[in-house]
PDB file of C-alpha atoms in Angstrom:
ATOM      1  CA  THR A  14     -23.583   1.782 -12.777  1.00 81.00           C
ATOM      2  CA  TRP A  15     -25.324   2.249  -9.294  1.00 90.00           C
ATOM      3  CA  ARG A  16     -22.829  -0.020  -7.388  1.00 93.00           C
ATOM      4  CA  PHE A  17     -19.945   1.982  -9.048  1.00 94.00           C
ATOM      5  CA  PHE A  18     -21.166   5.115  -7.766  1.00 94.00           C
ATOM      6  CA  GLN A  19     -22.202   3.556  -4.216  1.00 95.00           C
ATOM      7  CA  GLY A  20     -18.479   2.319  -4.226  1.00 94.00           C
ATOM      8  CA  ARG A  21     -16.915   5.613  -4.917  1.00 93.00           C
ATOM      9  CA  VAL A  22     -18.999   7.376  -2.227  1.00 94.00           C
ATOM     10  CA  ALA A  23     -18.396   4.719   0.166  1.00 93.00           C
ATOM     11  CA  MET A  24     -14.232   4.828  -1.094  1.00 92.00           C
ATOM     12  CA  LEU A  25     -14.740   8.722  -0.468  1.00 89.00           C
ATOM     13  CA  ASP A  26     -16.556   7.977   3.165  1.00 91.00           C
ATOM     14  CA  GLY A  27     -13.151   5.728   4.358  1.00 86.00           C
ATOM     15  CA  MET A  28     -15.690   2.811   4.083  1.00 90.00           C
ATOM     16  CA  GLN A  29     -13.003   0.534   2.154  1.00 87.00           C
ATOM     17  CA  GLU A  30     -15.005  -2.798   2.826  1.00 89.00           C
ATOM     18  CA  LYS A  31     -18.272  -1.343   1.254  1.00 94.00           C
ATOM     19  CA  ALA A  32     -16.143   0.253  -1.545  1.00 92.00           C
ATOM     20  CA  GLU A  33     -14.427  -3.064  -2.322  1.00 92.00           C
ATOM     21  CA  SER A  34     -17.169  -4.738  -2.499  1.00 93.00           C
ATOM     22  CA  ASP A  35     -19.396  -2.780  -4.789  1.00 95.00           C
ATOM     23  CA  LEU A  36     -16.259  -1.788  -7.077  1.00 95.00           C
ATOM     24  CA  SER A  37     -15.652  -5.417  -7.394  1.00 92.00           C
ATOM     25  CA  PHE A  38     -19.422  -5.880  -8.282  1.00 95.00           C
ATOM     26  CA  ALA A  39     -19.459  -3.240 -10.755  1.00 95.00           C
ATOM     27  CA  PHE A  40     -15.987  -4.249 -12.470  1.00 94.00           C
ATOM     28  CA  ASN A  41     -17.070  -8.358 -12.653  1.00 94.00           C
ATOM     29  CA  ASN A  42     -20.539  -7.378 -14.134  1.00 94.00           C
ATOM     30  CA  THR A  43     -18.953  -4.706 -16.883  1.00 94.00           C
ATOM     31  CA  PRO A  44     -19.282  -6.786 -20.077  1.00 93.00           C
ATOM     32  CA  PRO A  45     -15.265  -6.776 -21.369  1.00 92.00           C
ATOM     33  CA  ALA A  46     -16.200  -5.381 -24.352  1.00 93.00           C
ATOM     34  CA  HIS A  47     -16.548  -2.018 -22.319  1.00 94.00           C
ATOM     35  CA  ALA A  48     -13.252  -2.065 -21.496  1.00 93.00           C
ATOM     36  CA  HIS A  49     -13.268   2.044 -21.168  1.00 94.00           C
ATOM     37  CA  ASN A  50     -15.898   1.439 -18.041  1.00 94.00           C
ATOM     38  CA  ARG A  51     -13.718  -1.249 -16.572  1.00 94.00           C
ATOM     39  CA  ARG A  52     -10.755   0.699 -16.566  1.00 94.00           C
ATOM     40  CA  VAL A  53     -12.466   3.765 -15.190  1.00 94.00           C
ATOM     41  CA  ILE A  54     -13.778   1.255 -12.409  1.00 95.00           C
ATOM     42  CA  LEU A  55     -10.012  -0.239 -12.370  1.00 94.00           C
ATOM     43  CA  CYS A  56      -8.463   3.288 -11.123  1.00 93.00           C
ATOM     44  CA  TYR A  57     -10.569   3.332  -7.595  1.00 94.00           C
ATOM     45  CA  LEU A  58     -10.602  -0.484  -7.090  1.00 93.00           C
ATOM     46  CA  VAL A  59      -6.930  -0.737  -7.231  1.00 92.00           C
ATOM     47  CA  PRO A  60      -6.081   1.636  -4.261  1.00 91.00           C
ATOM     48  CA  VAL A  61      -8.916   0.310  -2.207  1.00 91.00           C
ATOM     49  CA  LYS A  62      -7.860  -3.033  -2.504  1.00 89.00           C
ATOM     50  CA  LEU A  63      -4.023  -2.426  -1.651  1.00 87.00           C
ATOM     51  CA  LEU A  64      -5.390  -0.309   1.273  1.00 85.00           C
ATOM     52  CA  LEU A  65      -7.908  -2.753   2.439  1.00 82.00           C
ATOM     53  CA  TYR A  66      -5.866  -6.088   2.181  1.00 74.00           C
ATOM     54  CA  GLN A  67      -2.577  -4.914   4.014  1.00 73.00           C
ATOM     55  CA  ASN A  68      -3.790  -5.563   7.572  1.00 61.00           C
ATOM     56  CA  LYS A  69      -4.338  -9.199   6.311  1.00 62.00           C
ATOM     57  CA  PRO A  70      -2.001 -12.363   6.039  1.00 56.00           C
ATOM     58  CA  SER A  71       0.594 -12.637   3.127  1.00 61.00           C
ATOM     59  CA  PRO A  72      -1.453 -14.677   0.597  1.00 62.00           C
ATOM     60  CA  THR A  73      -4.474 -12.471   0.699  1.00 59.00           C
ATOM     61  CA  ARG A  74      -2.298  -9.301   0.790  1.00 58.00           C
ATOM     62  CA  LYS A  75      -0.570 -10.512  -2.406  1.00 62.00           C
ATOM     63  CA  ALA A  76      -3.534 -11.237  -3.891  1.00 68.00           C
ATOM     64  CA  ALA A  77      -4.763  -7.468  -4.123  1.00 76.00           C
ATOM     65  CA  ILE A  78      -1.745  -6.478  -6.076  1.00 85.00           C
ATOM     66  CA  PRO A  79      -2.744  -6.140  -9.466  1.00 89.00           C
ATOM     67  CA  THR A  80      -0.623  -7.504 -12.227  1.00 89.00           C
ATOM     68  CA  GLN A  81       1.492  -5.377 -14.559  1.00 91.00           C
ATOM     69  CA  ALA A  82      -0.483  -7.355 -17.676  1.00 92.00           C
ATOM     70  CA  LEU A  83      -3.491  -6.009 -16.020  1.00 91.00           C
ATOM     71  CA  LEU A  84      -2.445  -2.517 -15.666  1.00 92.00           C
ATOM     72  CA  GLU A  85      -1.147  -2.812 -19.370  1.00 92.00           C
ATOM     73  CA  LYS A  86      -4.303  -4.275 -20.484  1.00 93.00           C
ATOM     74  CA  TYR A  87      -6.527  -1.442 -19.126  1.00 92.00           C
ATOM     75  CA  LYS A  88      -4.258   1.114 -20.269  1.00 93.00           C
ATOM     76  CA  LEU A  89      -3.130   2.144 -16.592  1.00 92.00           C
ATOM     77  CA  PRO A  90       0.296   2.984 -16.441  1.00 92.00           C
ATOM     78  CA  GLU A  91       0.064   5.568 -13.932  1.00 92.00           C
ATOM     79  CA  PHE A  92      -0.062   2.640 -11.568  1.00 93.00           C
ATOM     80  CA  SER A  93       2.809   0.623 -12.839  1.00 92.00           C
ATOM     81  CA  ALA A  94       5.519   2.276 -11.169  1.00 91.00           C
ATOM     82  CA  LEU A  95       3.383   3.106  -8.112  1.00 92.00           C
ATOM     83  CA  VAL A  96       2.617  -0.702  -7.869  1.00 91.00           C
ATOM     84  CA  SER A  97       6.273  -1.793  -8.304  1.00 91.00           C
ATOM     85  CA  ALA A  98       7.438   0.493  -5.476  1.00 90.00           C
ATOM     86  CA  PHE A  99       4.856  -0.401  -3.189  1.00 88.00           C
ATOM     87  CA  THR A 100       5.805  -3.982  -3.692  1.00 87.00           C
ATOM     88  CA  SER A 101       9.487  -3.651  -3.254  1.00 87.00           C
ATOM     89  CA  GLY A 102       8.863  -1.072  -0.523  1.00 89.00           C
ATOM     90  CA  ASN A 103      10.917   1.594  -2.598  1.00 90.00           C
ATOM     91  CA  VAL A 104       9.702   4.757  -0.556  1.00 90.00           C
ATOM     92  CA  ALA A 105      11.638   7.208  -3.245  1.00 90.00           C
ATOM     93  CA  GLN A 106       9.828   5.597  -5.896  1.00 92.00           C
ATOM     94  CA  PHE A 107       6.564   5.524  -4.243  1.00 93.00           C
ATOM     95  CA  ASP A 108       6.925   9.348  -3.534  1.00 92.00           C
ATOM     96  CA  GLN A 109       8.221   9.731  -7.298  1.00 93.00           C
ATOM     97  CA  ALA A 110       4.779   8.129  -9.019  1.00 94.00           C
ATOM     98  CA  LEU A 111       2.956   9.952  -6.599  1.00 94.00           C
ATOM     99  CA  GLU A 112       4.345  12.865  -7.670  1.00 94.00           C
ATOM    100  CA  VAL A 113       4.277  12.026 -11.602  1.00 95.00           C
ATOM    101  CA  ASN A 114       1.090  11.113 -11.759  1.00 94.00           C
ATOM    102  CA  MET A 115      -0.308  13.669  -9.029  1.00 94.00           C
ATOM    103  CA  ASP A 116      -3.141  15.204 -11.332  1.00 95.00           C
ATOM    104  CA  PHE A 117      -4.210  11.828 -12.595  1.00 94.00           C
ATOM    105  CA  PHE A 118      -4.961  10.932  -9.064  1.00 94.00           C
ATOM    106  CA  VAL A 119      -6.130  14.087  -7.628  1.00 94.00           C
ATOM    107  CA  ALA A 120      -8.793  14.609 -10.956  1.00 93.00           C
ATOM    108  CA  ARG A 121     -10.131  10.918  -9.846  1.00 92.00           C
ATOM    109  CA  SER A 122      -9.893  12.085  -6.107  1.00 89.00           C
ATOM    110  CA  ILE A 123      -7.724   8.860  -5.211  1.00 92.00           C
ATOM    111  CA  TYR A 124      -4.535  10.668  -4.324  1.00 93.00           C
ATOM    112  CA  LEU A 125      -5.110  10.930  -0.379  1.00 89.00           C
ATOM    113  CA  LEU A 126      -6.034   7.554  -0.699  1.00 89.00           C
ATOM    114  CA  LEU A 127      -3.095   6.604  -2.330  1.00 91.00           C
ATOM    115  CA  HIS A 128      -1.070   8.262   0.082  1.00 88.00           C
ATOM    116  CA  LYS A 129      -2.049   6.203   2.816  1.00 86.00           C
ATOM    117  CA  LEU A 130      -0.078   3.447   1.188  1.00 89.00           C
ATOM    118  CA  LYS A 131       2.960   4.992   2.167  1.00 89.00           C
ATOM    119  CA  LEU A 132       3.211   3.484   5.715  1.00 88.00           C
ATOM    120  CA  CYS A 133       2.517   0.291   3.991  1.00 87.00           C
ATOM    121  CA  VAL A 134       5.278   0.747   1.709  1.00 90.00           C
ATOM    122  CA  TYR A 135       7.757   1.389   4.763  1.00 90.00           C
ATOM    123  CA  ARG A 136       6.598  -2.141   6.273  1.00 90.00           C
ATOM    124  CA  ASN A 137       7.646  -3.664   2.832  1.00 89.00           C
ATOM    125  CA  LEU A 138      10.650  -2.196   2.787  1.00 91.00           C
ATOM    126  CA  PHE A 139      11.257  -3.131   6.669  1.00 92.00           C
ATOM    127  CA  LYS A 140       9.889  -6.640   5.827  1.00 91.00           C
ATOM    128  CA  ARG A 141      12.986  -6.933   3.210  1.00 90.00           C
ATOM    129  CA  ALA A 142      15.391  -5.613   5.813  1.00 91.00           C
ATOM    130  CA  TYR A 143      13.972  -8.400   8.164  1.00 91.00           C
ATOM    131  CA  ASN A 144      14.513 -11.098   5.523  1.00 89.00           C
ATOM    132  CA  ILE A 145      18.146 -10.075   5.529  1.00 90.00           C
ATOM    133  CA  GLU A 146      18.392 -10.383   9.104  1.00 86.00           C
ATOM    134  CA  LYS A 147      16.672 -13.410   9.756  1.00 85.00           C
ATOM    135  CA  LYS A 148      16.663 -12.572  13.406  1.00 88.00           C
ATOM    136  CA  SER A 149      13.963 -12.023  15.946  1.00 88.00           C
ATOM    137  CA  GLN A 150      15.532  -8.842  17.251  1.00 92.00           C
ATOM    138  CA  VAL A 151      16.554  -6.639  14.771  1.00 92.00           C
ATOM    139  CA  LYS A 152      18.211  -3.025  15.662  1.00 93.00           C
ATOM    140  CA  ILE A 153      16.875   0.148  14.899  1.00 93.00           C
ATOM    141  CA  ASP A 154      19.565   0.861  13.023  1.00 93.00           C
ATOM    142  CA  VAL A 155      19.295  -1.512  10.321  1.00 93.00           C
ATOM    143  CA  PHE A 156      15.721  -0.378   9.595  1.00 93.00           C
ATOM    144  CA  VAL A 157      17.261   3.578   9.155  1.00 92.00           C
ATOM    145  CA  ALA A 158      19.996   2.079   7.157  1.00 93.00           C
ATOM    146  CA  ALA A 159      17.166   0.310   4.858  1.00 92.00           C
ATOM    147  CA  VAL A 160      15.209   3.846   4.750  1.00 91.00           C
ATOM    148  CA  ARG A 161      18.648   5.503   3.636  1.00 91.00           C
ATOM    149  CA  ALA A 162      19.516   2.807   1.360  1.00 90.00           C
ATOM    150  CA  CYS A 163      16.033   3.610  -0.663  1.00 84.00           C
ATOM    151  CA  GLY A 164      17.052   7.285  -1.422  1.00 80.00           C
ATOM    152  CA  CYS A 165      15.962   8.782   1.891  1.00 79.00           C
ATOM    153  CA  SER A 166      19.328  10.017   2.899  1.00 80.00           C
ATOM    154  CA  HIS A 167      17.679  12.935   5.414  1.00 85.00           C
ATOM    155  CA  VAL A 168      15.892  10.428   7.566  1.00 87.00           C
ATOM    156  CA  GLU A 169      16.618  10.608  11.465  1.00 91.00           C
ATOM    157  CA  PRO A 170      16.341   7.440  13.621  1.00 90.00           C
ATOM    158  CA  GLU A 171      13.862   8.987  15.830  1.00 93.00           C
ATOM    159  CA  GLN A 172      11.449   9.169  12.855  1.00 92.00           C
ATOM    160  CA  VAL A 173      12.090   5.240  12.075  1.00 92.00           C
ATOM    161  CA  GLU A 174      11.405   4.607  15.427  1.00 93.00           C
ATOM    162  CA  CYS A 175       8.035   6.483  15.080  1.00 93.00           C
ATOM    163  CA  MET A 176       7.056   4.774  11.557  1.00 91.00           C
ATOM    164  CA  LEU A 177       7.767   1.492  13.167  1.00 94.00           C
ATOM    165  CA  ALA A 178       5.789   2.376  16.331  1.00 94.00           C
ATOM    166  CA  ASN A 179       2.700   3.358  13.954  1.00 92.00           C
ATOM    167  CA  LEU A 180       2.924   0.024  11.915  1.00 92.00           C
ATOM    168  CA  ILE A 181       3.202  -2.009  15.220  1.00 93.00           C
ATOM    169  CA  PHE A 182       0.312   0.058  16.718  1.00 92.00           C
ATOM    170  CA  SER A 183      -1.713  -0.591  13.279  1.00 86.00           C
ATOM    171  CA  GLY A 184      -0.845  -4.170  13.565  1.00 86.00           C
ATOM    172  CA  MET A 185       0.646  -4.216  10.216  1.00 86.00           C
ATOM    173  CA  ILE A 186       4.154  -5.775  12.077  1.00 90.00           C
ATOM    174  CA  LYS A 187       3.789  -7.655  15.194  1.00 91.00           C
ATOM    175  CA  GLY A 188       6.098  -7.112  17.911  1.00 93.00           C
ATOM    176  CA  TYR A 189       7.365  -3.870  20.284  1.00 92.00           C
ATOM    177  CA  ILE A 190       9.926  -1.514  20.665  1.00 93.00           C
ATOM    178  CA  ALA A 191      12.836  -2.079  23.073  1.00 92.00           C
ATOM    179  CA  HIS A 192      13.522   1.960  23.502  1.00 87.00           C
ATOM    180  CA  LYS A 193      16.523   1.386  25.754  1.00 90.00           C
ATOM    181  CA  GLN A 194      18.378  -1.266  23.437  1.00 91.00           C
ATOM    182  CA  GLN A 195      17.263   0.579  20.343  1.00 90.00           C
ATOM    183  CA  THR A 196      15.925  -2.492  19.075  1.00 91.00           C
ATOM    184  CA  VAL A 197      12.673  -4.140  17.720  1.00 92.00           C
ATOM    185  CA  VAL A 198      11.667  -7.219  19.100  1.00 91.00           C
ATOM    186  CA  LEU A 199       9.388  -9.261  16.391  1.00 90.00           C
ATOM    187  CA  LYS A 200       6.835 -12.280  16.534  1.00 88.00           C
ATOM    188  CA  LYS A 201       9.094 -15.167  15.637  1.00 86.00           C
ATOM    189  CA  ASP A 202       6.514 -16.480  12.803  1.00 82.00           C
ATOM    190  CA  ASP A 203       5.260 -14.460  10.295  1.00 80.00           C
ATOM    191  CA  PRO A 204       5.730 -10.814  12.168  1.00 84.00           C
ATOM    192  CA  PHE A 205       4.491  -9.045   8.619  1.00 81.00           C
TER     193      PHE A 205
END
């Protein structure tokens, strides 16, 4: 119980590593017979892990994503659509999942934490666009088309360029923007 509350406080203070450590300890040391307690812990552990591991290499990043079986086992349907949109890079579906379950997330003080994941959703979308192009130099228009294709038809190229700049600055994308050529130059090996 103590480590659970320590993890929640650390999460609210923005100390994601400590939060993940304490919440994981609490989850792993809660007997499987206490499914309700494990469910409550997962409500906080899932968003912390998603946020914490997004700057890590791909295998580690994938390990942080909860499976649908785990979410179903602990009766957490509120996270199912959110995690699905997160992994596929579907920004509109992610926004809808946040909005539909807003009361659930706000009541647990994780709404803002989940909202921070939106930039990661864009990164996942841009990674899919990059995988289609298969080039290290990708026109910004390709990323704009990807964002518009997933339901955000109102987006401007400047907004997408700003998102790309934020992703590059935060280290989620390795490369730089050639503004004059309206091109993103990505690292040749594992730019995401």
